mmCIF file of N, CA and C in Angstrom:
data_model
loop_
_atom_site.group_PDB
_atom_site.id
_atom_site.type_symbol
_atom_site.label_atom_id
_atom_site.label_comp_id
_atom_site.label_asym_id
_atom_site.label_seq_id
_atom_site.Cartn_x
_atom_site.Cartn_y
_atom_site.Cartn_z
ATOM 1 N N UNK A 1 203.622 -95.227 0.955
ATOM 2 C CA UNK A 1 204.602 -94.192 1.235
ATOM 3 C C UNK A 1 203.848 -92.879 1.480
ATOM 4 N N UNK A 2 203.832 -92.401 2.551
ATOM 5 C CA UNK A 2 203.078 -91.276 3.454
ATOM 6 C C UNK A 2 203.964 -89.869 2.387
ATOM 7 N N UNK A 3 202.749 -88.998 1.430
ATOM 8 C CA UNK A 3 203.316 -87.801 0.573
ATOM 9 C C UNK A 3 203.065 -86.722 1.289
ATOM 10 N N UNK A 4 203.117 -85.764 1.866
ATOM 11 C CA UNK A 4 203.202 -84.178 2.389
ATOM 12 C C UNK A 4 203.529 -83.103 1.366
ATOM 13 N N UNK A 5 202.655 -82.400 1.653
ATOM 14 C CA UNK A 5 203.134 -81.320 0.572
ATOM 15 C C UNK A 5 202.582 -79.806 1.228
ATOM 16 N N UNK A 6 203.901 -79.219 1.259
ATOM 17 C CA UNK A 6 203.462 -77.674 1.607
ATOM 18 C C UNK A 6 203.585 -76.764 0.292
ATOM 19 N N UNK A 7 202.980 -75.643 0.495
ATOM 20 C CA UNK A 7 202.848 -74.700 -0.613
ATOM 21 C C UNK A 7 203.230 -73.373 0.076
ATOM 22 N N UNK A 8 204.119 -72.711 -0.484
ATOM 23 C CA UNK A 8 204.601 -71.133 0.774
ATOM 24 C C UNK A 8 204.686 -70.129 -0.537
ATOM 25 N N UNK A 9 203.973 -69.316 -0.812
ATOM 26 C CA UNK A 9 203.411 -68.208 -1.806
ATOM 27 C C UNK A 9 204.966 -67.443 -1.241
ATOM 28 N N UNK A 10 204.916 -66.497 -2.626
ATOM 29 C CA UNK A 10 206.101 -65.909 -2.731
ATOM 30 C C UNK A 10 205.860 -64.469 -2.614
ATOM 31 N N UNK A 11 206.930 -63.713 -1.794
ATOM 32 C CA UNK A 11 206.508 -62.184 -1.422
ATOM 33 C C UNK A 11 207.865 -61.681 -2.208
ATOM 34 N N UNK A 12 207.396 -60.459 -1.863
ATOM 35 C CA UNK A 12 208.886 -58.903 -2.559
ATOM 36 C C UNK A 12 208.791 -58.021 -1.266
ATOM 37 N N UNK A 13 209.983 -58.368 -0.165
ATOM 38 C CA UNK A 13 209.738 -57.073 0.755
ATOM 39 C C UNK A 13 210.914 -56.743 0.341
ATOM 40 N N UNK A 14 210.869 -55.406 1.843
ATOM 41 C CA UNK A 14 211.772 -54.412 1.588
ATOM 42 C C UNK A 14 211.666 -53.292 -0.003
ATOM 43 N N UNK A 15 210.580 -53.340 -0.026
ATOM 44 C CA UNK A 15 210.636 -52.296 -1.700
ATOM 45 C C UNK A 15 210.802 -50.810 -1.424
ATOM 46 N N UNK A 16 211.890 -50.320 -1.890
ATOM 47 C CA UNK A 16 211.915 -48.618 -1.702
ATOM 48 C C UNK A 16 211.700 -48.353 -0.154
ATOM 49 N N UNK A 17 211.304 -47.079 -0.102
ATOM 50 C CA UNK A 17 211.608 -46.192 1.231
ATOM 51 C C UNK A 17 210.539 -47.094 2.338
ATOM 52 N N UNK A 18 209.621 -47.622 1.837
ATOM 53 C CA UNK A 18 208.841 -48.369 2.881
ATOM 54 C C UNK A 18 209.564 -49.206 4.080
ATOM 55 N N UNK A 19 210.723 -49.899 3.911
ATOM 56 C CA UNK A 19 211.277 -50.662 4.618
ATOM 57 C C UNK A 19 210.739 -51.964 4.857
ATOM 58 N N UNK A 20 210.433 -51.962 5.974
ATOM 59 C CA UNK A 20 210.145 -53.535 5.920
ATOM 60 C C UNK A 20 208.010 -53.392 6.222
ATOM 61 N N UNK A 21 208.027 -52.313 5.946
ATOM 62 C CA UNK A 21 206.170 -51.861 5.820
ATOM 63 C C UNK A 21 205.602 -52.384 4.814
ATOM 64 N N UNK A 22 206.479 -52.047 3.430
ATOM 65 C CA UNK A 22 205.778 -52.559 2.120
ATOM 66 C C UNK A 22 206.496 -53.395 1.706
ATOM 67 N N UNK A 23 205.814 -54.476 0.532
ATOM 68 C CA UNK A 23 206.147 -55.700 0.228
ATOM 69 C C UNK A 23 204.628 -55.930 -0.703
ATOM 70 N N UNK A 24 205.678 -56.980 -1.734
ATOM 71 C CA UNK A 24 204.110 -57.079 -2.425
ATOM 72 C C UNK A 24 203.763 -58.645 -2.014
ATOM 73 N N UNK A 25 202.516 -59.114 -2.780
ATOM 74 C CA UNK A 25 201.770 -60.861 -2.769
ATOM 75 C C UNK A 25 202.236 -61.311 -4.241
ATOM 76 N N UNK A 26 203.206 -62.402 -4.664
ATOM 77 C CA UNK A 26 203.145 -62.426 -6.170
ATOM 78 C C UNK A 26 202.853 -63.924 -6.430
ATOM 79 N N UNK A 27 202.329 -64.088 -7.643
ATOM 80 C CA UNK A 27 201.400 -65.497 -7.934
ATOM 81 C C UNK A 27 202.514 -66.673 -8.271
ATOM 82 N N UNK A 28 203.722 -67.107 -7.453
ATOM 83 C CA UNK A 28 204.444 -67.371 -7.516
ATOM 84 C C UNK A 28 204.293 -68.234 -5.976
ATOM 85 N N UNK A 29 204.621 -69.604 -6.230
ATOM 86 C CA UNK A 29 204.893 -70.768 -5.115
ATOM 87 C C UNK A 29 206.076 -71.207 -5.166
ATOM 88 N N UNK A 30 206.508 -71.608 -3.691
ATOM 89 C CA UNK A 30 207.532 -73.005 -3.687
ATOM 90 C C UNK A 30 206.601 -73.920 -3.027
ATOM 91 N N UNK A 31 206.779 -75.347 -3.686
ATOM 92 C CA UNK A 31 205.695 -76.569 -3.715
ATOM 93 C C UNK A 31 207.177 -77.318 -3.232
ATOM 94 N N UNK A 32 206.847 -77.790 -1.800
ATOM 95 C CA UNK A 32 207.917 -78.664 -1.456
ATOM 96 C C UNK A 32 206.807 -80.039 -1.295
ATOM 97 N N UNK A 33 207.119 -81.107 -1.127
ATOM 98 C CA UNK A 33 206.687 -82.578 -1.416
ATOM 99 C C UNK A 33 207.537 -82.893 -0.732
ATOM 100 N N UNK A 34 207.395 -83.642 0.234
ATOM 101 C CA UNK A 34 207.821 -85.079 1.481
ATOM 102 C C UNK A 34 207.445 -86.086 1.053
ATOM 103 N N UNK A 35 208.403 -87.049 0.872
ATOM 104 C CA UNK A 35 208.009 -89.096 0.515
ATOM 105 C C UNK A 35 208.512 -89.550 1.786
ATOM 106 N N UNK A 36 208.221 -90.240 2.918
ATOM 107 C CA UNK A 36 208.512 -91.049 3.603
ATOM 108 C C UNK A 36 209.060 -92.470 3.116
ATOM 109 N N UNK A 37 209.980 -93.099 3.434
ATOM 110 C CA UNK A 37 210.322 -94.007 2.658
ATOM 111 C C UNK A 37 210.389 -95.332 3.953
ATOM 112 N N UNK A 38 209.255 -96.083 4.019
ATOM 113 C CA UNK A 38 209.093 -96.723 5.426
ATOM 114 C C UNK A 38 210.509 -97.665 5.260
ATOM 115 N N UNK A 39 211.150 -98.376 4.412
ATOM 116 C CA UNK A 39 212.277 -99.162 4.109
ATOM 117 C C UNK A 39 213.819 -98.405 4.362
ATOM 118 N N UNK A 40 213.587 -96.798 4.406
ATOM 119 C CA UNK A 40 215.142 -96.590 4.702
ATOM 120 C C UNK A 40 215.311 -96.290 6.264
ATOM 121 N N UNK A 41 215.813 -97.271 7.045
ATOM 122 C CA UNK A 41 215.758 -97.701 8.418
ATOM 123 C C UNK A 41 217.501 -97.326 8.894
ATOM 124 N N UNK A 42 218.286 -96.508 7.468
ATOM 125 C CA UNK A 42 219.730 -96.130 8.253
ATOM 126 C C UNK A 42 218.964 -94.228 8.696
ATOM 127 N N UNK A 43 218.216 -93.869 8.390
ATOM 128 C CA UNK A 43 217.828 -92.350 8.808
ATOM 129 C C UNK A 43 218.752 -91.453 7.396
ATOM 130 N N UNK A 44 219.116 -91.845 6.946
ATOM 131 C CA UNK A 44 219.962 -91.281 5.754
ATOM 132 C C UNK A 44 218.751 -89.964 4.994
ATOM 133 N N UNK A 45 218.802 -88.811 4.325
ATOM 134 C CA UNK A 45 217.743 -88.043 3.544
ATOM 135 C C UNK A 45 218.198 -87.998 2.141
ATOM 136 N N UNK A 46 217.577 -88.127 1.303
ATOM 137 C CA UNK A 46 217.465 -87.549 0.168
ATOM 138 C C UNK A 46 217.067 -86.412 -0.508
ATOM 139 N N UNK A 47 217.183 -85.581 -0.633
ATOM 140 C CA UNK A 47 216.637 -84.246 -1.397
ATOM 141 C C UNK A 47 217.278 -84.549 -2.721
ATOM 142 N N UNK A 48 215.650 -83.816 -3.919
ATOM 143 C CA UNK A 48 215.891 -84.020 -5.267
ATOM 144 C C UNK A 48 215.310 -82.664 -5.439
ATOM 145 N N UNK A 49 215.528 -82.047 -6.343
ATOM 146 C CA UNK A 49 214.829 -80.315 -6.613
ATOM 147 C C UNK A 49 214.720 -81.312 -7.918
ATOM 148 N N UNK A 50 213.261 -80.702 -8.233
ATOM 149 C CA UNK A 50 212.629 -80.604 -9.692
ATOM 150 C C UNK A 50 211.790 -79.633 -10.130
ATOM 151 N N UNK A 51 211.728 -79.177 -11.536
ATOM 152 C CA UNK A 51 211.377 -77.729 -12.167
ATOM 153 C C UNK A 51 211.992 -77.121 -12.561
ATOM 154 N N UNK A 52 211.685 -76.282 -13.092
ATOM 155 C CA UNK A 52 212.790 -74.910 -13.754
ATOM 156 C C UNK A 52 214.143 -74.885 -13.024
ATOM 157 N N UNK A 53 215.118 -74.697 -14.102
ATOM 158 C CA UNK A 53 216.685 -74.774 -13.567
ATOM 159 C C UNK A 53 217.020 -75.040 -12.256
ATOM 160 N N UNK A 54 216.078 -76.269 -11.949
ATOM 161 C CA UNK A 54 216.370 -76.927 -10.742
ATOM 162 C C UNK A 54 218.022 -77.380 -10.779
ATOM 163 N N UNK A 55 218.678 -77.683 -11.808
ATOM 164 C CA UNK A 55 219.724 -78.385 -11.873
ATOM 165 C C UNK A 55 220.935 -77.508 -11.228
ATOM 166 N N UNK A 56 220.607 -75.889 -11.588
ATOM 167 C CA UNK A 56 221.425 -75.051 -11.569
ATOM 168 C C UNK A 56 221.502 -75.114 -9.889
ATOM 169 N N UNK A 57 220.786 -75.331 -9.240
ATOM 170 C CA UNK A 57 220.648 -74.978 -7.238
ATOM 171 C C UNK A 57 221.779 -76.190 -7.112
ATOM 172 N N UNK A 58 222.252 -75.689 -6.276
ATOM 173 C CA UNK A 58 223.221 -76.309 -5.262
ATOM 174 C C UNK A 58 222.511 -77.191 -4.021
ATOM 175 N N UNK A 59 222.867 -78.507 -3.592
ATOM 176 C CA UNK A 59 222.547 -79.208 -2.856
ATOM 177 C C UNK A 59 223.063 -78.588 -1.635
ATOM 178 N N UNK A 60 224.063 -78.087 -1.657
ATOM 179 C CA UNK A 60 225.186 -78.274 -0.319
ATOM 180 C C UNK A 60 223.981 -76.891 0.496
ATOM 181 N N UNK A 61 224.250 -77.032 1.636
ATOM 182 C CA UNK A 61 223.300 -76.614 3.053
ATOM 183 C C UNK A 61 223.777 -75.279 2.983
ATOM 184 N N UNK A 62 224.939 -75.367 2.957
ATOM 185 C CA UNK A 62 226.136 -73.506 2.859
ATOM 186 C C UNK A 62 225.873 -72.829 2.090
ATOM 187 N N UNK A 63 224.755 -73.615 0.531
ATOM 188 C CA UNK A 63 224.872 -72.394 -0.498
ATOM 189 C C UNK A 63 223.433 -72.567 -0.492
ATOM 190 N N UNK A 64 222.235 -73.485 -0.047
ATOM 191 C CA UNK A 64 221.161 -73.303 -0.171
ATOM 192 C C UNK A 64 220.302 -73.498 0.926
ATOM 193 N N UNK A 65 219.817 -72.478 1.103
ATOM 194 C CA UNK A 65 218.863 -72.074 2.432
ATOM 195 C C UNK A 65 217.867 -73.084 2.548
ATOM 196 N N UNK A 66 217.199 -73.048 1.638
ATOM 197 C CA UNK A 66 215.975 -74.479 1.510
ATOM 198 C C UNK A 66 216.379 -76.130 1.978
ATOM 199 N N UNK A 67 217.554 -76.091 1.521
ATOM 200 C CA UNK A 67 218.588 -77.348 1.623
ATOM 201 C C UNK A 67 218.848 -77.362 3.298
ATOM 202 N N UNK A 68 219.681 -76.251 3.653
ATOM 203 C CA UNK A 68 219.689 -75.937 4.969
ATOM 204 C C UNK A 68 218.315 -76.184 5.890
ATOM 205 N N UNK A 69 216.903 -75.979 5.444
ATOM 206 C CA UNK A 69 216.381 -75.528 6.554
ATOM 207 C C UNK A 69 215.618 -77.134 6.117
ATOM 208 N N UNK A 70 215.633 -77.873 5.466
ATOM 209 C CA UNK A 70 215.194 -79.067 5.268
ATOM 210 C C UNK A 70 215.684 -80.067 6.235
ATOM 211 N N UNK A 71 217.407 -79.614 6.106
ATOM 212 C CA UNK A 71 218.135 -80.747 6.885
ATOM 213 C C UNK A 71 218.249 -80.753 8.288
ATOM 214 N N UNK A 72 217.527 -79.719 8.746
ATOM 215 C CA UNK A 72 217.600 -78.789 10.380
ATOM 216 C C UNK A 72 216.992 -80.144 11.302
#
């Protein structure tokens, strides 16, 4: 089963009068992980969030951007 994994570091823009000039770098990731599953042959996806109050995120595409831009 073919694993992928991206890592996208976490920013703070828009801070104060700077606009969209300043922004900070903070030591903070989202670690997304891809499983290919060579056996599911209907094209169907699965998304599972795991980690910190993963439980609390919403699956549905309308309330989560990540969800949304997964299923694109």
């Amino acid at each position: 089963m073919p694993t992928h994994v991206i890592n996208v570091p976490a920013t703070s823009a828009n801070i104060g009068p700077g606009f969209d000039v300043m922004g900070l770098s903070l030591s903070l990731y989202l670690t997304v992980t891809a499983h290919t599953d060579a056996s599911n042959t209907s094209g169907e996806i699965t998304l599972v969030y795991e980690g910190e109050n993963s439980s609390a995120l919403p699956l549905d595409p309308q309330d989560n951007l990540i969800t949304s831009t997964a299923l694109y």
